[in-house]
Amino acid sequence: MLNKQTIEVIKSTVPVLEIHGTNITTRFYDRLFTSHPELLNIFNHANQKQGKQQTALANAVYAAAVHIDKLEAILPVVKQIAHKHRSLGVKPEHYPIVGEHLLGAIKDILGDAATEEILQAWAEAYGLIADAFISVEAEMYDQTRRQQGGWADFRAFKVAEKVKESDVITSFYLVPEDGKPIADFQPGQYISVKVEVPGEPNTHIRQYSLSDAPGNPYYRISVKREDEKTGKPAGHVSNYLHQAVQEGGILWLSAPAGDFVLDVQDERRVVLISGGVGLTPMVSMVNTLVDKYPQRQVTFIHAAKHSSVHAMKEPLEQLALANPQLSVHWCYNKLSDEDKANRTYHKEGYLDLAWLQEIVPSTDAAFYFCGPVPFMRALNSLLTQLGVPQADIHYEFFGPASSL
């Protein structure tokens, strides 16, 4: 445990971190990759270029400083990040490297204001937090390795089937190359996929939610092709998977991870809400609920720009027809003439409070949602306006954690 003086010094840096946090973490990554370029094989380069990783780390450091006298308050966040670290292959030997360059970045940015007392206090605090991560991750590695069908690090999987789900989303059915069993997972979890893209100097690792129910002899991921947009480059990995990886190809996968999971003990109604490719963990959840918990009422709401980018629409509608406890609702920003003619939609425009009140019969339910961050922020606000307790609101970020 940290002594009182160390805690007071750390807390005194909170205002500085609020102002300079992102500058510190940006400098940290510059130092880290200059000294250890091999770590570029672990980190998501796109998140680095867009500043998402720097912001997420700055928020984490700030939270650690705020809660330094009650670190148990951030334990759920530690576990969430530890899931990601385990899926990426982060190891104990990486933590001293990170600590060295984080302290160096603090000194570089703050200059003389980063006194020896402050640097020593942060060194002690970082050591304590690093030990917590190492302990939690060691348990996760061990549990993953020992479970039936489990494995350590990355394992070769063959693409058994490749299915186009929409204009931008394709599903990959993955089976182990060695023919042995695969680890079970909880609906909502993800796997990491490691690829070597021709012409790229480093390997790339991306997390993709598992988009089918557990219990199958395969894993399914449904990948959105990220095209180039204003201010956002095309996705290296998503385009490689769509264009270059064919049936029979090999992908390297980590075992399932993640703490955004369906609570199967809760017997109340489940409301699943997704935007864009955020529907992938929701499909895993709804398939599991219909198959294994048919007594639970389920409302599935999906928002998309238009029907041509709406993946898995027909299978979900067929599922609803065969299971009266499931209702599905679609919301498109723009309706095509075919949509209007066939009435294959429920709402045009955006999710709003009036429509949610119309289709969600009660707020006494468990709400799960996922999608682009602006969509999630708006939805979180709507659910709060509906009076849904925070304890019943569950969500997942694709990429570094942000704030709603």
Short mmCIF file of N, CA, C and O in Angstrom, two decimals, residues 227-309:
data_model
loop_
_atom_site.label_atom_id
_atom_site.label_comp_id
_atom_site.label_asym_id
_atom_site.label_seq_id
_atom_site.Cartn_x
_atom_site.Cartn_y
_atom_site.Cartn_z
N ASP A 227 -13.78 1.68 -45.05
CA ASP A 227 -13.28 2.41 -46.21
C ASP A 227 -12.71 3.76 -45.78
O ASP A 227 -13.00 4.26 -44.69
N GLU A 228 -11.93 4.35 -46.66
CA GLU A 228 -11.33 5.66 -46.36
C GLU A 228 -12.42 6.71 -46.28
O GLU A 228 -13.33 6.79 -47.11
N LYS A 229 -12.34 7.54 -45.24
CA LYS A 229 -13.28 8.64 -45.05
C LYS A 229 -12.49 9.90 -44.75
O LYS A 229 -11.29 9.85 -44.48
N THR A 230 -13.17 11.02 -44.78
CA THR A 230 -12.51 12.29 -44.45
C THR A 230 -11.93 12.23 -43.04
O THR A 230 -12.65 12.00 -42.08
N GLY A 231 -10.63 12.39 -42.94
CA GLY A 231 -9.98 12.38 -41.64
C GLY A 231 -9.76 11.00 -41.06
O GLY A 231 -9.28 10.87 -39.94
N LYS A 232 -10.11 9.95 -41.83
CA LYS A 232 -9.97 8.59 -41.31
C LYS A 232 -9.48 7.68 -42.43
O LYS A 232 -10.17 7.54 -43.45
N PRO A 233 -8.31 7.06 -42.26
CA PRO A 233 -7.79 6.19 -43.31
C PRO A 233 -8.59 4.89 -43.41
O PRO A 233 -9.31 4.52 -42.49
N ALA A 234 -8.43 4.21 -44.54
CA ALA A 234 -9.07 2.91 -44.71
C ALA A 234 -8.48 1.92 -43.71
O ALA A 234 -7.31 2.03 -43.32
N GLY A 235 -9.28 0.97 -43.27
CA GLY A 235 -8.82 -0.02 -42.31
C GLY A 235 -7.91 -1.05 -42.96
O GLY A 235 -8.33 -1.77 -43.87
N HIS A 236 -6.65 -1.12 -42.53
CA HIS A 236 -5.71 -2.09 -43.10
C HIS A 236 -6.21 -3.52 -42.94
O HIS A 236 -6.23 -4.30 -43.90
N VAL A 237 -6.60 -3.86 -41.73
CA VAL A 237 -6.94 -5.25 -41.44
C VAL A 237 -8.30 -5.62 -42.02
O VAL A 237 -8.46 -6.69 -42.62
N SER A 238 -9.30 -4.74 -41.86
CA SER A 238 -10.62 -5.09 -42.36
C SER A 238 -10.62 -5.25 -43.88
O SER A 238 -11.25 -6.17 -44.42
N ASN A 239 -9.88 -4.39 -44.58
CA ASN A 239 -9.80 -4.53 -46.04
C ASN A 239 -9.01 -5.77 -46.43
O ASN A 239 -9.36 -6.45 -47.42
N TYR A 240 -7.98 -6.09 -45.68
CA TYR A 240 -7.21 -7.31 -45.96
C TYR A 240 -8.09 -8.54 -45.78
O TYR A 240 -8.08 -9.46 -46.63
N LEU A 241 -8.88 -8.57 -44.72
CA LEU A 241 -9.76 -9.72 -44.49
C LEU A 241 -10.80 -9.84 -45.60
O LEU A 241 -11.06 -10.93 -46.11
N HIS A 242 -11.40 -8.72 -45.99
CA HIS A 242 -12.43 -8.75 -47.03
C HIS A 242 -11.86 -9.15 -48.39
O HIS A 242 -12.47 -9.94 -49.12
N GLN A 243 -10.70 -8.61 -48.72
CA GLN A 243 -10.20 -8.75 -50.09
C GLN A 243 -9.24 -9.91 -50.28
O GLN A 243 -9.24 -10.55 -51.34
N ALA A 244 -8.43 -10.21 -49.27
CA ALA A 244 -7.35 -11.18 -49.47
C ALA A 244 -7.58 -12.53 -48.80
O ALA A 244 -7.06 -13.55 -49.28
N VAL A 245 -8.31 -12.56 -47.71
CA VAL A 245 -8.50 -13.82 -46.98
C VAL A 245 -9.70 -14.56 -47.55
O VAL A 245 -10.83 -14.06 -47.51
N GLN A 246 -9.45 -15.74 -48.08
CA GLN A 246 -10.51 -16.54 -48.69
C GLN A 246 -10.73 -17.83 -47.90
O GLN A 246 -9.99 -18.14 -46.96
N GLU A 247 -11.78 -18.56 -48.27
CA GLU A 247 -12.04 -19.85 -47.62
C GLU A 247 -10.82 -20.75 -47.79
O GLU A 247 -10.24 -20.84 -48.86
N GLY A 248 -10.45 -21.40 -46.70
CA GLY A 248 -9.24 -22.21 -46.68
C GLY A 248 -8.03 -21.46 -46.15
O GLY A 248 -7.02 -22.09 -45.81
N GLY A 249 -8.12 -20.14 -46.05
CA GLY A 249 -7.02 -19.35 -45.51
C GLY A 249 -6.87 -19.52 -44.01
O GLY A 249 -7.78 -20.02 -43.33
N ILE A 250 -5.73 -19.11 -43.48
CA ILE A 250 -5.42 -19.29 -42.06
C ILE A 250 -5.36 -17.93 -41.36
O ILE A 250 -4.76 -16.99 -41.85
N LEU A 251 -6.02 -17.87 -40.21
CA LEU A 251 -5.94 -16.70 -39.33
C LEU A 251 -5.50 -17.16 -37.95
O LEU A 251 -5.84 -18.27 -37.52
N TRP A 252 -4.76 -16.30 -37.26
CA TRP A 252 -4.27 -16.63 -35.93
C TRP A 252 -5.13 -15.91 -34.89
O TRP A 252 -5.27 -14.69 -34.93
N LEU A 253 -5.69 -16.69 -33.95
CA LEU A 253 -6.66 -16.18 -32.99
C LEU A 253 -6.21 -16.39 -31.56
O LEU A 253 -5.60 -17.41 -31.23
N SER A 254 -6.53 -15.40 -30.71
CA SER A 254 -6.41 -15.62 -29.26
C SER A 254 -7.73 -16.18 -28.76
O SER A 254 -8.76 -16.12 -29.45
N ALA A 255 -7.71 -16.77 -27.58
CA ALA A 255 -8.93 -17.32 -27.00
C ALA A 255 -9.90 -16.19 -26.64
O ALA A 255 -9.49 -15.05 -26.41
N PRO A 256 -11.20 -16.46 -26.58
CA PRO A 256 -12.20 -15.42 -26.30
C PRO A 256 -11.92 -14.67 -25.01
O PRO A 256 -11.42 -15.23 -24.03
N ALA A 257 -12.25 -13.37 -25.02
CA ALA A 257 -12.01 -12.51 -23.87
C ALA A 257 -13.11 -11.46 -23.83
O ALA A 257 -13.93 -11.33 -24.74
N GLY A 258 -13.12 -10.67 -22.74
CA GLY A 258 -14.04 -9.55 -22.63
C GLY A 258 -15.02 -9.68 -21.49
O GLY A 258 -15.44 -10.78 -21.13
N ASP A 259 -15.38 -8.52 -20.89
CA ASP A 259 -16.29 -8.52 -19.76
C ASP A 259 -17.67 -7.96 -20.10
O ASP A 259 -18.51 -7.81 -19.23
N PHE A 260 -17.91 -7.64 -21.38
CA PHE A 260 -19.24 -7.22 -21.82
C PHE A 260 -19.99 -8.50 -22.20
O PHE A 260 -19.89 -9.00 -23.32
N VAL A 261 -20.68 -9.06 -21.23
CA VAL A 261 -21.31 -10.37 -21.43
C VAL A 261 -22.75 -10.36 -20.97
O VAL A 261 -23.15 -9.58 -20.09
N LEU A 262 -23.53 -11.23 -21.56
CA LEU A 262 -24.94 -11.37 -21.21
C LEU A 262 -25.08 -12.00 -19.83
O LEU A 262 -24.47 -13.03 -19.54
N ASP A 263 -25.90 -11.39 -18.98
CA ASP A 263 -26.19 -11.95 -17.66
C ASP A 263 -27.32 -12.96 -17.82
O ASP A 263 -28.49 -12.58 -17.92
N VAL A 264 -26.97 -14.23 -17.83
CA VAL A 264 -27.98 -15.26 -18.06
C VAL A 264 -28.78 -15.58 -16.80
O VAL A 264 -29.80 -16.28 -16.87
N GLN A 265 -28.36 -15.05 -15.66
CA GLN A 265 -29.09 -15.29 -14.41
C GLN A 265 -30.28 -14.36 -14.26
O GLN A 265 -31.25 -14.66 -13.56
N ASP A 266 -30.22 -13.21 -14.90
CA ASP A 266 -31.30 -12.24 -14.84
C ASP A 266 -32.45 -12.73 -15.71
O ASP A 266 -32.28 -12.98 -16.90
N GLU A 267 -33.64 -12.88 -15.13
CA GLU A 267 -34.77 -13.44 -15.87
C GLU A 267 -35.68 -12.38 -16.48
O GLU A 267 -36.70 -12.71 -17.09
N ARG A 268 -35.34 -11.11 -16.34
CA ARG A 268 -36.17 -10.05 -16.88
C ARG A 268 -36.02 -9.94 -18.40
O ARG A 268 -35.18 -10.59 -19.01
N ARG A 269 -36.82 -9.06 -18.99
CA ARG A 269 -36.72 -8.76 -20.41
C ARG A 269 -35.31 -8.25 -20.72
O ARG A 269 -34.68 -7.57 -19.93
N VAL A 270 -34.84 -8.59 -21.92
CA VAL A 270 -33.55 -8.10 -22.41
C VAL A 270 -33.82 -7.18 -23.59
O VAL A 270 -34.56 -7.54 -24.51
N VAL A 271 -33.23 -6.00 -23.57
CA VAL A 271 -33.33 -5.06 -24.68
C VAL A 271 -31.94 -4.91 -25.29
O VAL A 271 -31.01 -4.44 -24.62
N LEU A 272 -31.80 -5.32 -26.54
CA LEU A 272 -30.53 -5.27 -27.25
C LEU A 272 -30.61 -4.17 -28.30
O LEU A 272 -31.51 -4.19 -29.16
N ILE A 273 -29.71 -3.20 -28.26
CA ILE A 273 -29.76 -2.06 -29.17
C ILE A 273 -28.39 -1.90 -29.82
O ILE A 273 -27.37 -1.83 -29.13
N SER A 274 -28.37 -1.83 -31.14
CA SER A 274 -27.09 -1.72 -31.83
C SER A 274 -27.15 -0.71 -32.94
O SER A 274 -28.21 -0.40 -33.49
N GLY A 275 -25.98 -0.19 -33.28
CA GLY A 275 -25.81 0.71 -34.42
C GLY A 275 -24.70 0.19 -35.30
O GLY A 275 -23.63 -0.17 -34.80
N GLY A 276 -24.93 0.10 -36.61
CA GLY A 276 -23.90 -0.37 -37.53
C GLY A 276 -23.40 -1.76 -37.19
O GLY A 276 -24.17 -2.67 -36.88
N VAL A 277 -22.08 -1.92 -37.23
CA VAL A 277 -21.49 -3.24 -36.95
C VAL A 277 -21.53 -3.58 -35.47
O VAL A 277 -21.17 -4.68 -35.06
N GLY A 278 -22.04 -2.65 -34.64
CA GLY A 278 -22.23 -2.94 -33.23
C GLY A 278 -23.25 -4.03 -32.97
O GLY A 278 -23.42 -4.48 -31.84
N LEU A 279 -23.91 -4.50 -34.03
CA LEU A 279 -24.88 -5.58 -33.84
C LEU A 279 -24.21 -6.93 -33.59
O LEU A 279 -24.87 -7.88 -33.15
N THR A 280 -22.90 -7.07 -33.84
CA THR A 280 -22.29 -8.41 -33.77
C THR A 280 -22.39 -9.07 -32.40
O THR A 280 -22.81 -10.22 -32.32
N PRO A 281 -22.04 -8.39 -31.29
CA PRO A 281 -22.23 -9.07 -30.00
C PRO A 281 -23.70 -9.28 -29.67
O PRO A 281 -24.05 -10.23 -28.95
N MET A 282 -24.58 -8.40 -30.18
CA MET A 282 -26.01 -8.53 -29.92
C MET A 282 -26.59 -9.78 -30.59
O MET A 282 -27.48 -10.43 -30.05
N VAL A 283 -26.08 -10.10 -31.78
CA VAL A 283 -26.55 -11.30 -32.47
C VAL A 283 -26.15 -12.55 -31.68
O VAL A 283 -26.92 -13.50 -31.55
N SER A 284 -24.94 -12.53 -31.13
CA SER A 284 -24.52 -13.65 -30.26
C SER A 284 -25.46 -13.78 -29.08
O SER A 284 -25.87 -14.88 -28.69
N MET A 285 -25.84 -12.64 -28.48
CA MET A 285 -26.72 -12.65 -27.32
C MET A 285 -28.12 -13.14 -27.69
O MET A 285 -28.70 -13.99 -26.99
N VAL A 286 -28.68 -12.61 -28.79
CA VAL A 286 -30.06 -12.99 -29.13
C VAL A 286 -30.13 -14.46 -29.54
O VAL A 286 -31.09 -15.17 -29.19
N ASN A 287 -29.14 -14.96 -30.27
CA ASN A 287 -29.14 -16.38 -30.64
C ASN A 287 -29.07 -17.27 -29.40
O ASN A 287 -29.70 -18.32 -29.32
N THR A 288 -28.28 -16.84 -28.41
CA THR A 288 -28.17 -17.60 -27.16
C THR A 288 -29.48 -17.57 -26.39
O THR A 288 -29.94 -18.61 -25.89
N LEU A 289 -30.11 -16.40 -26.29
CA LEU A 289 -31.36 -16.27 -25.54
C LEU A 289 -32.46 -17.12 -26.15
O LEU A 289 -33.18 -17.84 -25.43
N VAL A 290 -32.61 -17.06 -27.45
CA VAL A 290 -33.68 -17.82 -28.11
C VAL A 290 -33.45 -19.31 -27.97
O VAL A 290 -34.40 -20.09 -27.75
N ASP A 291 -32.19 -19.73 -28.06
CA ASP A 291 -31.88 -21.17 -28.02
C ASP A 291 -31.92 -21.74 -26.61
O ASP A 291 -32.48 -22.81 -26.37
N LYS A 292 -31.36 -21.01 -25.64
CA LYS A 292 -31.17 -21.59 -24.30
C LYS A 292 -32.08 -21.00 -23.23
O LYS A 292 -32.24 -21.60 -22.16
N TYR A 293 -32.64 -19.83 -23.48
CA TYR A 293 -33.49 -19.18 -22.47
C TYR A 293 -34.77 -18.67 -23.12
O TYR A 293 -35.06 -17.47 -23.12
N PRO A 294 -35.54 -19.57 -23.69
CA PRO A 294 -36.73 -19.16 -24.47
C PRO A 294 -37.82 -18.50 -23.65
O PRO A 294 -38.75 -17.91 -24.22
N GLN A 295 -37.71 -18.57 -22.32
CA GLN A 295 -38.74 -17.94 -21.49
C GLN A 295 -38.53 -16.43 -21.37
O GLN A 295 -39.45 -15.70 -20.97
N ARG A 296 -37.36 -15.93 -21.73
CA ARG A 296 -37.08 -14.50 -21.58
C ARG A 296 -37.58 -13.69 -22.77
O ARG A 296 -37.38 -14.08 -23.93
N GLN A 297 -38.23 -12.58 -22.49
CA GLN A 297 -38.69 -11.67 -23.52
C GLN A 297 -37.50 -10.84 -24.03
O GLN A 297 -36.69 -10.36 -23.24
N VAL A 298 -37.41 -10.70 -25.34
CA VAL A 298 -36.26 -10.02 -25.93
C VAL A 298 -36.75 -8.99 -26.95
O VAL A 298 -37.57 -9.30 -27.83
N THR A 299 -36.25 -7.77 -26.84
CA THR A 299 -36.49 -6.72 -27.83
C THR A 299 -35.16 -6.38 -28.50
O THR A 299 -34.19 -6.04 -27.82
N PHE A 300 -35.10 -6.54 -29.82
CA PHE A 300 -33.87 -6.28 -30.57
C PHE A 300 -34.10 -5.06 -31.45
O PHE A 300 -34.99 -5.04 -32.29
N ILE A 301 -33.29 -4.02 -31.25
CA ILE A 301 -33.41 -2.78 -32.01
C ILE A 301 -32.08 -2.52 -32.73
O ILE A 301 -31.02 -2.53 -32.10
N HIS A 302 -32.15 -2.29 -34.04
CA HIS A 302 -30.92 -2.02 -34.78
C HIS A 302 -31.08 -0.77 -35.64
O HIS A 302 -32.10 -0.60 -36.32
N ALA A 303 -30.07 0.10 -35.60
CA ALA A 303 -30.05 1.31 -36.40
C ALA A 303 -28.93 1.22 -37.43
O ALA A 303 -27.82 0.79 -37.13
N ALA A 304 -29.25 1.60 -38.67
CA ALA A 304 -28.28 1.58 -39.75
C ALA A 304 -28.55 2.75 -40.68
O ALA A 304 -29.63 3.34 -40.67
N LYS A 305 -27.57 3.07 -41.51
CA LYS A 305 -27.76 4.18 -42.46
C LYS A 305 -28.87 3.86 -43.45
O LYS A 305 -29.70 4.69 -43.77
N HIS A 306 -28.84 2.61 -43.97
CA HIS A 306 -29.88 2.17 -44.90
C HIS A 306 -29.83 0.65 -44.97
O HIS A 306 -28.93 0.01 -44.40
N SER A 307 -30.76 0.06 -45.67
CA SER A 307 -30.92 -1.40 -45.63
C SER A 307 -29.76 -2.15 -46.27
O SER A 307 -29.46 -3.28 -45.87
N SER A 308 -29.04 -1.54 -47.23
CA SER A 308 -27.97 -2.27 -47.90
C SER A 308 -26.76 -2.50 -47.01
O SER A 308 -25.92 -3.34 -47.32
N VAL A 309 -26.66 -1.75 -45.91
CA VAL A 309 -25.55 -1.98 -44.98
C VAL A 309 -26.03 -2.67 -43.70
O VAL A 309 -25.29 -2.78 -42.72
#
